[in-house]
Every structure is written in structure tokens, then in C-alpha cells.
Amino acid sequence: MRRAIGALAAGAALIAVTGATARTDKAVDVIIRGGTIYDGSPDKPVVGDVAIRGDRIVAVGRIGNIAARRVIDAKGMIVAPGFIDPHTHADSFLRSTDPAVRVNAAWLHQGVTTVMIGVDGNGTPDVAADSGKLAASGIGTNIVPFVGFGPVRQRVLGQDARAPSATELDAMKALVAKGMCEGAVGLSAGLFYAPQSFATTDEVVAVAREAAIRGGLYDTHQRDESSYSIGLLGSVEEAIAIGRRAGMPVHFAHLKALGVDVHGQAGAVIAAIDAARRTGMEVTADQYPWLASGSNLDASLLPRWAVDGGGAALLKRLDDPATLARIRDEMQENLRRRGGPGALLLIAEGFPWTGKTLAAVADEWKMDSRDAALRIIRQSIEAKIGGQKGGGTAVASFNMAQADVDVLMQQPWMVTSSDGSDGHPRMFATFPEKYARYVRERRVIDVATFIRQSTGRTADIYKLDRRGYLRPGFFADIVVLDPAGYAPRADYVRPRELSVGVQSLFVNGALALDEGRTTGVTAGRALLRPRPPGCPG
């Protein structure tokens, strides 16, 4: 396997920039020449060069004739910091036993060099062990881990819908403190999903404070993006209140107005966030450029009380006629929220229903769409209980209004994320989809905003050390892309097609994509935060 080119020599001087030209007598590993440089800041782009030595950028500007092992002609190309994806489900790649899969080509071909993991409240509190294992195995992109409210609650309370005792709450707080001390960037929560949904606001605040006092942010798949429980606006206010009470920044994951009941409410969401920001709170969000969300039938259609206690408890409820009738009644309302069974595309790979809508499957099986969904859910649970691979419940849910997506994208506190999950094209194509559709085709935002939302602004939100900008001394995560050819290939019918248009991609100074093809290099690192004060060791 090819390795990264060297390491930055200890004490090596950075190339100084005097006037318009950077000069040095010291050779570099790579010069990217003549590209249009968007450095990750709000500044206007400039035409110039970028020099790399080891894993660092050593010059940005007009560089004279110095020796370089490799010169990349970037004339007519965009040169930018490697993109940062703050909300991903890249585990099927990063945790693969196959080194070729761990390259994480789905993200590399979008120009992404860093991904956040453990999102939606799913991050393990065993941050050091997990991150160390991933990095040691060889991964193609950098990773930034969260400690997750879900595993923390499950370790202490299991799947139960109840409040913790004082002793149990202390145990949960200790797990969050452990994860933060081991380098997590903050606490991730997914209050929409059981059993996290069983937690009260007070419980979340108490646990979140452990991340806050150690410098972390609160990253949330909020409790309700629609009208399931407290409503979209009530949920936005709850998330802001959690951050205010815990004393920490708040970041909304994949912010949206989901479902017919809340279409048009993006303006009110923006007003609530802006109001909090005017008080001095740090409140930000990320967003993907698709009109369909990704979830599963369980979370989309089942009432939360029905999954109290986990899968086995759900099966018992389904076997009771009276309880089943109640579940079906509530599922009907959830179907309506989601736009009906025709708006739910089943996307789990390798099942008879893959690529069909729930409505089409119900027609084939000659049954009500609710019963078709329950049949798929039951099959998945029974497979898991029997020690087999479950699954099959993943859906793309077409539930967003274009006007809401557009106005959210234009906010100064918004950044780009994929929420990349198996079976949805957002895993392979989010960043080029945003560029092709919202920059070039529809002109909702411009190129500079797209780059800023994919690089420097994201690095600032998560306080990533020397990432997200093209500056001397920063790590050499760099994308070179063709502005006319950068485009998605994945769609809802073929969701696993690699994107095109990235000509070169550097991860920590190593060439991960060369002339549009993966090199096999796995130069990704675990970007753990420095140990906060008050941590043992």
C-alpha cells in the first residue's frame, strides 16, 4: 500500500510570503500550480499556487521556481481545503474488514477529507479505544468522534422508557465525561429515536453539562423535525434551551422541515435560531441538499411507546390484537405526516422490496401499507433475535419542500453535511449534488458560499485544529476539482455511484485521489481534541 510522502521535518521553516511571491530554497513535495484558490475563508478567490511538504501546507500564493517532487497543473481548477462532513454514517466503510473499502471512496470522490462519526446520539463513550482501532486499521479520511447520548443511556437504562435514578444519572454523566476526556468533540443526541426519545429535557441537560464543562458542543438530531410530538418549533426551542442551560454551543444536525404539517416553517426556525444568536449563544446547523430524508420504517411509522423495551417487546405488542389495532391507528397518522406510502422508498440493499415504494410493495402483497410495513419490521426483528442479519427497513422519505431547503441553505450559520447512509444517494453524492444543483443550475448560493459551507465554517464550529483552511502550517487536506465536471452520479435508483470531477485530493499531505482515481492510500487520522482540564491522567 502506498504511504503518505514523508512527514514535516522537525523545526523546518515555513515558506515566507513577501509581496505577491513566496520564495524558498528548500524543496517541497508537491506544488499545485495555477488554480483558483478558495482558502476556506470569506475572502475572494485568487489564482495561485499551494505548496506541500510532508503533511503540511507550507505556502499559498504565487510560488517561484522551486524544486518539487510533483507538480500538479491546476489551471482552470478550483483548489480548496478538503471538505469536512459534520454528519455521516460512514461505518460500513470505515469499519470494513476490507482495506480497499476503508479507503472510504464514497466520500473521497466528493472531495471530503474529514468526517464526523457517532452522530444522532450513536457515538460510543469508549472514544479512545474506538478511534485508535479505526486509525490503526488504515482509513481513507480523517474522523472526528462524538460521545453519544444513545449508548450512554442504553448502558445504564437499557431500552426502557423511564427516568434514571440519581445513581443512574451519575453513571450516565460519568460515561459522557469519559468520552470527552478521551477526545470527543462533544455530545451527540438523537432525541427522535428510542430509547433516547424517552429522556426528558432535564435529563439531557444534566448529561450535556458534562460535555459543556469540558469544552464540547451539543450536536442534535432534534426531538421532532415534524409534528410527531412537540412539533418542529417546539423542538428547536428545546434544543436551544438545552444548550443555554448546559452552557454550551448548539448545533442542529440535518436541519429541515419534515412533512406536510410543517412545510413553510423554515422561516420561523430561522427566526428562533437568530434570536438565540443575538443573545450571544453559538447556534449553528448543517443541511443536506436532498428533498428526501433517510430513516427506517420503525422510526418513521411506529409510535414511540410501541418500542419501549426493544424489539422483543414490540413483537409481543404486535401479537396482541388490541395493542396492534392501536399501533396501526397511530401508524396511519405517521404515514400521513410523511406524505403517504408512495413517498417512502425502500432502499435497504438486497431485499425483494429494494427500490420499491411502500405503496407498491403493499399492492404486490395485497395488503394495507401499514401491514406491509409491519411485516418488514417483524422480519427484521426476528432475524436479529435469531442471530441473523436484520435490516431491510431503511427508507428514503420524500417529505421536504424546496422553498424550505433553499432558504435554510442561505443562512450564515449553515454548513453542508451528507447524513450519508446506506441506500440513499447522499452517501455518495451530497457535496457535488449541492454544487451542481444549488450553485450551477439554480444559483441558490454561489461557489464561494458552497466552499465556505464545506470547509472553514465547519472547522470553526467544531474547533478543528489547523483544518478547513489553506494556510501555511495547516494540515494538507486539499481538493482540486474541475468546476465544469464536478457532479453527482448517484441517484435514488442507483445510489452507490461514485461522484466525478475531483482531480486530486490530499489527506494529510498524501495523495488519496490522483487524476480522478483512488490511489489506495489510507492517510486518515483520528482528530481527537486535547485532554480538557480536570480529566484524569
Coordinates of C-alpha atoms in Angstrom, one line a residue, residues 2 62 81 129 133 145 183 210 247 262 300 325 414 426 441 506 531:
R2 CA 1.3 3.4 -0.9
R62 CA 2.4 32.8 -6.2
P81 CA -9.5 22.8 1.6
A129 CA -10.2 2.7 22.1
K133 CA -8.7 1.0 16.4
P145 CA -15.8 11.3 17.1
G183 CA -11.1 13.3 22.9
E210 CA -20.5 17.0 31.4
G247 CA -23.8 26.3 28.9
V262 CA -44.5 21.8 8.8
S300 CA -40.8 6.8 10.6
A325 CA -55.1 -2.0 16.5
M414 CA -25.4 26.8 7.8
R426 CA -26.5 11.3 -0.2
E441 CA -28.1 25.1 -12.0
F506 CA -4.7 15.2 -0.5
R531 CA -7.5 16.4 27.0

